[in-house]
């Protein structure tokens, strides 16, 4: 009985394909005033159950925080929100939402540290609450975009009016989005990525 032919000397055996590298981790911050939709946005897009630090709004807090436009809001973020979304096989976003009240502003530096960029959410019904977040990112010189949350499917002012009211520079993108919709939040975050990557490219040596 003939034996099976032996492999040809020097032939290369098939090798398994190398595993793809893990996606690049990128930290982004979602910021804005009280009740603008930060926690909602993180929850709408995160592929994991979001980590939230929500606390009940007490009678004392209700006297400090303006609930006029958010009468159904019963909790508030007291530290941060956290979520994760894989944009594609090469990129994973780690999302950190800031607390919105001024009295928790001391935590912002810790939350923002190491972030590539930020998304500042705006409620056009109360633009005064949004100045602090815009000023913060401008002062820190962190790339950011402004996203107007379309509460009830509409906004109260045109984007040009919002830009003028917030005194936002022309090079900072403004967009309208719905914090409840996954695709809408994703598009807004991609705007931030574009701004951050453009800044990084401009900083590269010629």
PDB file of C-alpha atoms in Angstrom:
ATOM      1  CA  UNK A   1       0.000   0.000   0.000  1.00  0.00           C
ATOM      2  CA  UNK A   2       1.521   3.252  -1.083  1.00  0.00           C
ATOM      3  CA  UNK A   3       2.068   5.823   1.601  1.00  0.00           C
ATOM      4  CA  UNK A   4       0.687   9.338   1.254  1.00  0.00           C
ATOM      5  CA  UNK A   5       3.041  11.698  -0.514  1.00  0.00           C
ATOM      6  CA  UNK A   6       5.101  13.820   1.850  1.00  0.00           C
ATOM      7  CA  UNK A   7       4.865  17.595   1.682  1.00  0.00           C
ATOM      8  CA  UNK A   8       7.208  19.193  -0.796  1.00  0.00           C
ATOM      9  CA  UNK A   9      10.360  20.428   0.927  1.00  0.00           C
ATOM     10  CA  UNK A  10      10.281  24.175   1.439  1.00  0.00           C
ATOM     11  CA  UNK A  11       6.531  24.586   0.847  1.00  0.00           C
ATOM     12  CA  UNK A  12       4.863  27.160   3.074  1.00  0.00           C
ATOM     13  CA  UNK A  13       1.892  26.054   5.118  1.00  0.00           C
ATOM     14  CA  UNK A  14      -1.145  28.306   5.213  1.00  0.00           C
ATOM     15  CA  UNK A  15      -1.084  30.776   8.105  1.00  0.00           C
ATOM     16  CA  UNK A  16      -4.076  32.204   9.919  1.00  0.00           C
ATOM     17  CA  UNK A  17      -4.922  35.802   9.150  1.00  0.00           C
ATOM     18  CA  UNK A  18      -3.653  38.253  11.731  1.00  0.00           C
ATOM     19  CA  UNK A  19      -6.381  39.647  13.963  1.00  0.00           C
ATOM     20  CA  UNK A  20      -7.460  43.208  13.234  1.00  0.00           C
ATOM     21  CA  UNK A  21      -6.144  45.817  15.674  1.00  0.00           C
ATOM     22  CA  UNK A  22      -8.604  47.050  18.287  1.00  0.00           C
ATOM     23  CA  UNK A  23     -10.427  50.316  17.564  1.00  0.00           C
ATOM     24  CA  UNK A  24      -8.735  53.534  18.597  1.00  0.00           C
ATOM     25  CA  UNK A  25     -10.236  54.856  21.877  1.00  0.00           C
ATOM     26  CA  UNK A  26     -11.276  58.527  21.742  1.00  0.00           C
ATOM     27  CA  UNK A  27     -12.734  60.542  24.601  1.00  0.00           C
ATOM     28  CA  UNK A  28     -15.456  63.082  23.828  1.00  0.00           C
ATOM     29  CA  UNK A  29     -17.380  65.275  26.251  1.00  0.00           C
ATOM     30  CA  UNK A  30     -21.072  66.124  26.039  1.00  0.00           C
ATOM     31  CA  UNK A  31     -21.714  69.387  27.872  1.00  0.00           C
ATOM     32  CA  UNK A  32     -24.365  72.047  28.335  1.00  0.00           C
ATOM     33  CA  UNK A  33     -26.708  73.623  30.831  1.00  0.00           C
ATOM     34  CA  UNK A  34     -29.221  72.008  33.124  1.00  0.00           C
ATOM     35  CA  UNK A  35     -31.822  69.844  31.388  1.00  0.00           C
ATOM     36  CA  UNK A  36     -30.629  70.367  27.790  1.00  0.00           C
ATOM     37  CA  UNK A  37     -30.493  66.633  26.984  1.00  0.00           C
ATOM     38  CA  UNK A  38     -26.980  65.467  27.846  1.00  0.00           C
ATOM     39  CA  UNK A  39     -28.030  62.317  29.700  1.00  0.00           C
ATOM     40  CA  UNK A  40     -30.641  61.590  27.031  1.00  0.00           C
ATOM     41  CA  UNK A  41     -28.037  61.861  24.261  1.00  0.00           C
ATOM     42  CA  UNK A  42     -25.596  59.507  25.989  1.00  0.00           C
ATOM     43  CA  UNK A  43     -28.373  57.011  26.652  1.00  0.00           C
ATOM     44  CA  UNK A  44     -29.644  57.186  23.069  1.00  0.00           C
ATOM     45  CA  UNK A  45     -26.356  56.189  21.482  1.00  0.00           C
ATOM     46  CA  UNK A  46     -24.377  54.144  24.016  1.00  0.00           C
ATOM     47  CA  UNK A  47     -23.887  50.498  23.098  1.00  0.00           C
ATOM     48  CA  UNK A  48     -23.539  49.638  26.773  1.00  0.00           C
ATOM     49  CA  UNK A  49     -25.942  50.473  29.550  1.00  0.00           C
ATOM     50  CA  UNK A  50     -24.913  54.050  30.364  1.00  0.00           C
ATOM     51  CA  UNK A  51     -23.371  54.831  33.707  1.00  0.00           C
ATOM     52  CA  UNK A  52     -25.260  57.757  35.189  1.00  0.00           C
ATOM     53  CA  UNK A  53     -25.005  59.657  38.441  1.00  0.00           C
ATOM     54  CA  UNK A  54     -28.586  60.828  38.634  1.00  0.00           C
ATOM     55  CA  UNK A  55     -30.058  62.123  41.863  1.00  0.00           C
ATOM     56  CA  UNK A  56     -33.631  63.084  42.636  1.00  0.00           C
ATOM     57  CA  UNK A  57     -34.448  66.771  42.380  1.00  0.00           C
ATOM     58  CA  UNK A  58     -35.462  67.819  45.873  1.00  0.00           C
ATOM     59  CA  UNK A  59     -37.680  70.746  46.777  1.00  0.00           C
ATOM     60  CA  UNK A  60     -34.554  72.719  47.658  1.00  0.00           C
ATOM     61  CA  UNK A  61     -32.911  71.959  44.302  1.00  0.00           C
ATOM     62  CA  UNK A  62     -36.121  72.785  42.464  1.00  0.00           C
ATOM     63  CA  UNK A  63     -35.890  76.237  43.969  1.00  0.00           C
ATOM     64  CA  UNK A  64     -32.387  76.645  42.533  1.00  0.00           C
ATOM     65  CA  UNK A  65     -32.717  74.946  39.132  1.00  0.00           C
ATOM     66  CA  UNK A  66     -35.152  76.393  36.596  1.00  0.00           C
ATOM     67  CA  UNK A  67     -37.714  73.704  35.761  1.00  0.00           C
ATOM     68  CA  UNK A  68     -39.958  75.985  33.723  1.00  0.00           C
ATOM     69  CA  UNK A  69     -39.198  74.246  30.427  1.00  0.00           C
ATOM     70  CA  UNK A  70     -38.581  70.797  31.917  1.00  0.00           C
ATOM     71  CA  UNK A  71     -41.528  70.281  34.291  1.00  0.00           C
ATOM     72  CA  UNK A  72     -41.334  66.500  33.987  1.00  0.00           C
ATOM     73  CA  UNK A  73     -37.659  66.324  34.987  1.00  0.00           C
ATOM     74  CA  UNK A  74     -37.346  64.557  38.345  1.00  0.00           C
ATOM     75  CA  UNK A  75     -33.608  63.740  38.403  1.00  0.00           C
ATOM     76  CA  UNK A  76     -30.379  65.559  37.644  1.00  0.00           C
ATOM     77  CA  UNK A  77     -26.759  64.575  36.935  1.00  0.00           C
ATOM     78  CA  UNK A  78     -24.549  65.302  39.942  1.00  0.00           C
ATOM     79  CA  UNK A  79     -21.212  63.968  38.647  1.00  0.00           C
ATOM     80  CA  UNK A  80     -21.178  62.659  35.083  1.00  0.00           C
ATOM     81  CA  UNK A  81     -22.726  60.337  32.525  1.00  0.00           C
ATOM     82  CA  UNK A  82     -20.678  57.709  30.704  1.00  0.00           C
ATOM     83  CA  UNK A  83     -21.344  55.716  27.555  1.00  0.00           C
ATOM     84  CA  UNK A  84     -19.509  53.968  24.722  1.00  0.00           C
ATOM     85  CA  UNK A  85     -20.157  53.781  20.989  1.00  0.00           C
ATOM     86  CA  UNK A  86     -18.098  52.012  18.322  1.00  0.00           C
ATOM     87  CA  UNK A  87     -18.246  54.216  15.232  1.00  0.00           C
ATOM     88  CA  UNK A  88     -16.514  51.671  12.986  1.00  0.00           C
ATOM     89  CA  UNK A  89     -13.891  48.906  13.399  1.00  0.00           C
ATOM     90  CA  UNK A  90     -11.166  51.536  13.765  1.00  0.00           C
ATOM     91  CA  UNK A  91     -12.770  53.996  16.209  1.00  0.00           C
ATOM     92  CA  UNK A  92     -14.527  53.743  19.580  1.00  0.00           C
ATOM     93  CA  UNK A  93     -15.872  56.807  21.368  1.00  0.00           C
ATOM     94  CA  UNK A  94     -15.952  57.088  25.139  1.00  0.00           C
ATOM     95  CA  UNK A  95     -18.595  59.661  26.017  1.00  0.00           C
ATOM     96  CA  UNK A  96     -18.532  61.696  29.213  1.00  0.00           C
ATOM     97  CA  UNK A  97     -21.480  63.932  30.051  1.00  0.00           C
ATOM     98  CA  UNK A  98     -20.928  66.850  32.410  1.00  0.00           C
ATOM     99  CA  UNK A  99     -23.300  68.017  35.146  1.00  0.00           C
ATOM    100  CA  UNK A 100     -25.259  71.060  34.043  1.00  0.00           C
ATOM    101  CA  UNK A 101     -25.657  73.118  37.200  1.00  0.00           C
ATOM    102  CA  UNK A 102     -23.210  75.858  38.126  1.00  0.00           C
ATOM    103  CA  UNK A 103     -22.749  74.405  41.601  1.00  0.00           C
ATOM    104  CA  UNK A 104     -21.171  71.287  40.058  1.00  0.00           C
ATOM    105  CA  UNK A 105     -18.888  73.274  37.758  1.00  0.00           C
ATOM    106  CA  UNK A 106     -15.816  72.414  39.823  1.00  0.00           C
ATOM    107  CA  UNK A 107     -16.013  68.877  38.391  1.00  0.00           C
ATOM    108  CA  UNK A 108     -15.714  69.928  34.767  1.00  0.00           C
ATOM    109  CA  UNK A 109     -11.916  69.995  34.644  1.00  0.00           C
ATOM    110  CA  UNK A 110     -11.742  66.360  35.772  1.00  0.00           C
ATOM    111  CA  UNK A 111     -14.444  65.226  33.344  1.00  0.00           C
ATOM    112  CA  UNK A 112     -12.926  67.062  30.370  1.00  0.00           C
ATOM    113  CA  UNK A 113      -9.288  66.110  30.972  1.00  0.00           C
ATOM    114  CA  UNK A 114      -7.894  64.156  28.010  1.00  0.00           C
ATOM    115  CA  UNK A 115     -10.896  64.778  25.748  1.00  0.00           C
ATOM    116  CA  UNK A 116     -10.318  65.175  22.024  1.00  0.00           C
ATOM    117  CA  UNK A 117     -13.328  67.475  21.704  1.00  0.00           C
ATOM    118  CA  UNK A 118     -16.736  68.411  23.034  1.00  0.00           C
ATOM    119  CA  UNK A 119     -20.361  68.658  21.983  1.00  0.00           C
ATOM    120  CA  UNK A 120     -22.141  71.592  23.642  1.00  0.00           C
ATOM    121  CA  UNK A 121     -25.897  71.001  23.664  1.00  0.00           C
ATOM    122  CA  UNK A 122     -28.136  74.067  23.528  1.00  0.00           C
ATOM    123  CA  UNK A 123     -31.802  74.568  24.354  1.00  0.00           C
ATOM    124  CA  UNK A 124     -32.994  77.597  22.368  1.00  0.00           C
ATOM    125  CA  UNK A 125     -35.787  78.218  24.874  1.00  0.00           C
ATOM    126  CA  UNK A 126     -33.173  79.289  27.446  1.00  0.00           C
ATOM    127  CA  UNK A 127     -29.946  80.288  25.795  1.00  0.00           C
ATOM    128  CA  UNK A 128     -28.704  82.009  28.946  1.00  0.00           C
ATOM    129  CA  UNK A 129     -28.032  78.590  30.478  1.00  0.00           C
ATOM    130  CA  UNK A 130     -25.667  77.710  27.622  1.00  0.00           C
ATOM    131  CA  UNK A 131     -23.183  80.577  27.822  1.00  0.00           C
ATOM    132  CA  UNK A 132     -21.065  78.949  30.519  1.00  0.00           C
ATOM    133  CA  UNK A 133     -20.424  75.759  28.518  1.00  0.00           C
ATOM    134  CA  UNK A 134     -19.485  77.666  25.362  1.00  0.00           C
ATOM    135  CA  UNK A 135     -17.164  79.961  27.328  1.00  0.00           C
ATOM    136  CA  UNK A 136     -15.554  76.977  29.039  1.00  0.00           C
ATOM    137  CA  UNK A 137     -14.538  75.221  25.824  1.00  0.00           C
ATOM    138  CA  UNK A 138     -13.369  78.461  24.236  1.00  0.00           C
ATOM    139  CA  UNK A 139     -11.277  79.307  27.297  1.00  0.00           C
ATOM    140  CA  UNK A 140      -9.759  75.819  27.418  1.00  0.00           C
ATOM    141  CA  UNK A 141      -9.155  75.931  23.632  1.00  0.00           C
ATOM    142  CA  UNK A 142     -10.775  72.509  23.188  1.00  0.00           C
ATOM    143  CA  UNK A 143     -12.304  71.768  19.758  1.00  0.00           C
ATOM    144  CA  UNK A 144     -16.097  71.710  20.009  1.00  0.00           C
ATOM    145  CA  UNK A 145     -19.347  71.988  18.110  1.00  0.00           C
ATOM    146  CA  UNK A 146     -22.696  73.384  19.221  1.00  0.00           C
ATOM    147  CA  UNK A 147     -25.765  71.175  18.819  1.00  0.00           C
ATOM    148  CA  UNK A 148     -29.231  72.692  19.169  1.00  0.00           C
ATOM    149  CA  UNK A 149     -31.568  70.107  20.676  1.00  0.00           C
ATOM    150  CA  UNK A 150     -34.902  70.085  18.842  1.00  0.00           C
ATOM    151  CA  UNK A 151     -37.279  69.753  21.775  1.00  0.00           C
ATOM    152  CA  UNK A 152     -40.696  68.644  20.548  1.00  0.00           C
ATOM    153  CA  UNK A 153     -39.229  68.455  17.052  1.00  0.00           C
ATOM    154  CA  UNK A 154     -38.595  72.177  16.665  1.00  0.00           C
ATOM    155  CA  UNK A 155     -36.220  74.967  17.636  1.00  0.00           C
ATOM    156  CA  UNK A 156     -37.177  78.454  18.700  1.00  0.00           C
ATOM    157  CA  UNK A 157     -34.503  80.342  16.734  1.00  0.00           C
ATOM    158  CA  UNK A 158     -32.582  80.038  13.466  1.00  0.00           C
ATOM    159  CA  UNK A 159     -28.962  78.873  13.715  1.00  0.00           C
ATOM    160  CA  UNK A 160     -27.651  82.287  12.658  1.00  0.00           C
ATOM    161  CA  UNK A 161     -29.600  83.826  15.535  1.00  0.00           C
ATOM    162  CA  UNK A 162     -28.210  81.229  17.946  1.00  0.00           C
ATOM    163  CA  UNK A 163     -24.658  81.909  16.762  1.00  0.00           C
ATOM    164  CA  UNK A 164     -25.146  85.625  17.294  1.00  0.00           C
ATOM    165  CA  UNK A 165     -26.777  85.214  20.707  1.00  0.00           C
ATOM    166  CA  UNK A 166     -24.036  82.894  21.986  1.00  0.00           C
ATOM    167  CA  UNK A 167     -21.300  84.937  20.278  1.00  0.00           C
ATOM    168  CA  UNK A 168     -19.927  81.751  18.712  1.00  0.00           C
ATOM    169  CA  UNK A 169     -17.131  82.156  16.168  1.00  0.00           C
ATOM    170  CA  UNK A 170     -17.811  81.318  12.533  1.00  0.00           C
ATOM    171  CA  UNK A 171     -15.327  78.437  12.543  1.00  0.00           C
ATOM    172  CA  UNK A 172     -17.321  76.570  15.225  1.00  0.00           C
ATOM    173  CA  UNK A 173     -20.000  74.346  13.654  1.00  0.00           C
ATOM    174  CA  UNK A 174     -23.640  74.673  14.694  1.00  0.00           C
ATOM    175  CA  UNK A 175     -26.079  71.873  13.994  1.00  0.00           C
ATOM    176  CA  UNK A 176     -29.605  70.835  14.945  1.00  0.00           C
ATOM    177  CA  UNK A 177     -30.153  67.355  16.375  1.00  0.00           C
ATOM    178  CA  UNK A 178     -32.577  65.273  18.423  1.00  0.00           C
ATOM    179  CA  UNK A 179     -30.998  63.952  21.628  1.00  0.00           C
ATOM    180  CA  UNK A 180     -33.481  61.047  21.643  1.00  0.00           C
ATOM    181  CA  UNK A 181     -32.472  59.675  18.222  1.00  0.00           C
ATOM    182  CA  UNK A 182     -29.403  57.446  17.890  1.00  0.00           C
ATOM    183  CA  UNK A 183     -28.588  58.469  14.325  1.00  0.00           C
ATOM    184  CA  UNK A 184     -29.027  62.153  15.097  1.00  0.00           C
ATOM    185  CA  UNK A 185     -26.675  61.973  18.091  1.00  0.00           C
ATOM    186  CA  UNK A 186     -24.142  60.043  16.011  1.00  0.00           C
ATOM    187  CA  UNK A 187     -24.170  62.713  13.305  1.00  0.00           C
ATOM    188  CA  UNK A 188     -23.591  65.441  15.888  1.00  0.00           C
ATOM    189  CA  UNK A 189     -20.652  63.541  17.386  1.00  0.00           C
ATOM    190  CA  UNK A 190     -19.142  63.076  13.931  1.00  0.00           C
ATOM    191  CA  UNK A 191     -19.197  66.865  13.525  1.00  0.00           C
ATOM    192  CA  UNK A 192     -17.088  67.119  16.691  1.00  0.00           C
ATOM    193  CA  UNK A 193     -14.670  64.507  15.346  1.00  0.00           C
ATOM    194  CA  UNK A 194     -14.294  66.441  12.094  1.00  0.00           C
ATOM    195  CA  UNK A 195     -13.475  69.628  14.020  1.00  0.00           C
ATOM    196  CA  UNK A 196     -10.975  67.858  16.272  1.00  0.00           C
ATOM    197  CA  UNK A 197      -9.234  66.083  13.387  1.00  0.00           C
ATOM    198  CA  UNK A 198      -9.030  69.322  11.405  1.00  0.00           C
ATOM    199  CA  UNK A 199      -7.410  71.017  14.410  1.00  0.00           C
ATOM    200  CA  UNK A 200      -4.918  68.167  14.788  1.00  0.00           C
ATOM    201  CA  UNK A 201      -4.062  68.234  11.076  1.00  0.00           C
ATOM    202  CA  UNK A 202      -3.522  71.995  11.136  1.00  0.00           C
ATOM    203  CA  UNK A 203      -1.111  71.574  14.052  1.00  0.00           C
ATOM    204  CA  UNK A 204       1.059  69.100  12.170  1.00  0.00           C
ATOM    205  CA  UNK A 205       4.463  70.432  11.083  1.00  0.00           C
ATOM    206  CA  UNK A 206       4.671  71.366   7.418  1.00  0.00           C
TER     207      UNK A 206
END
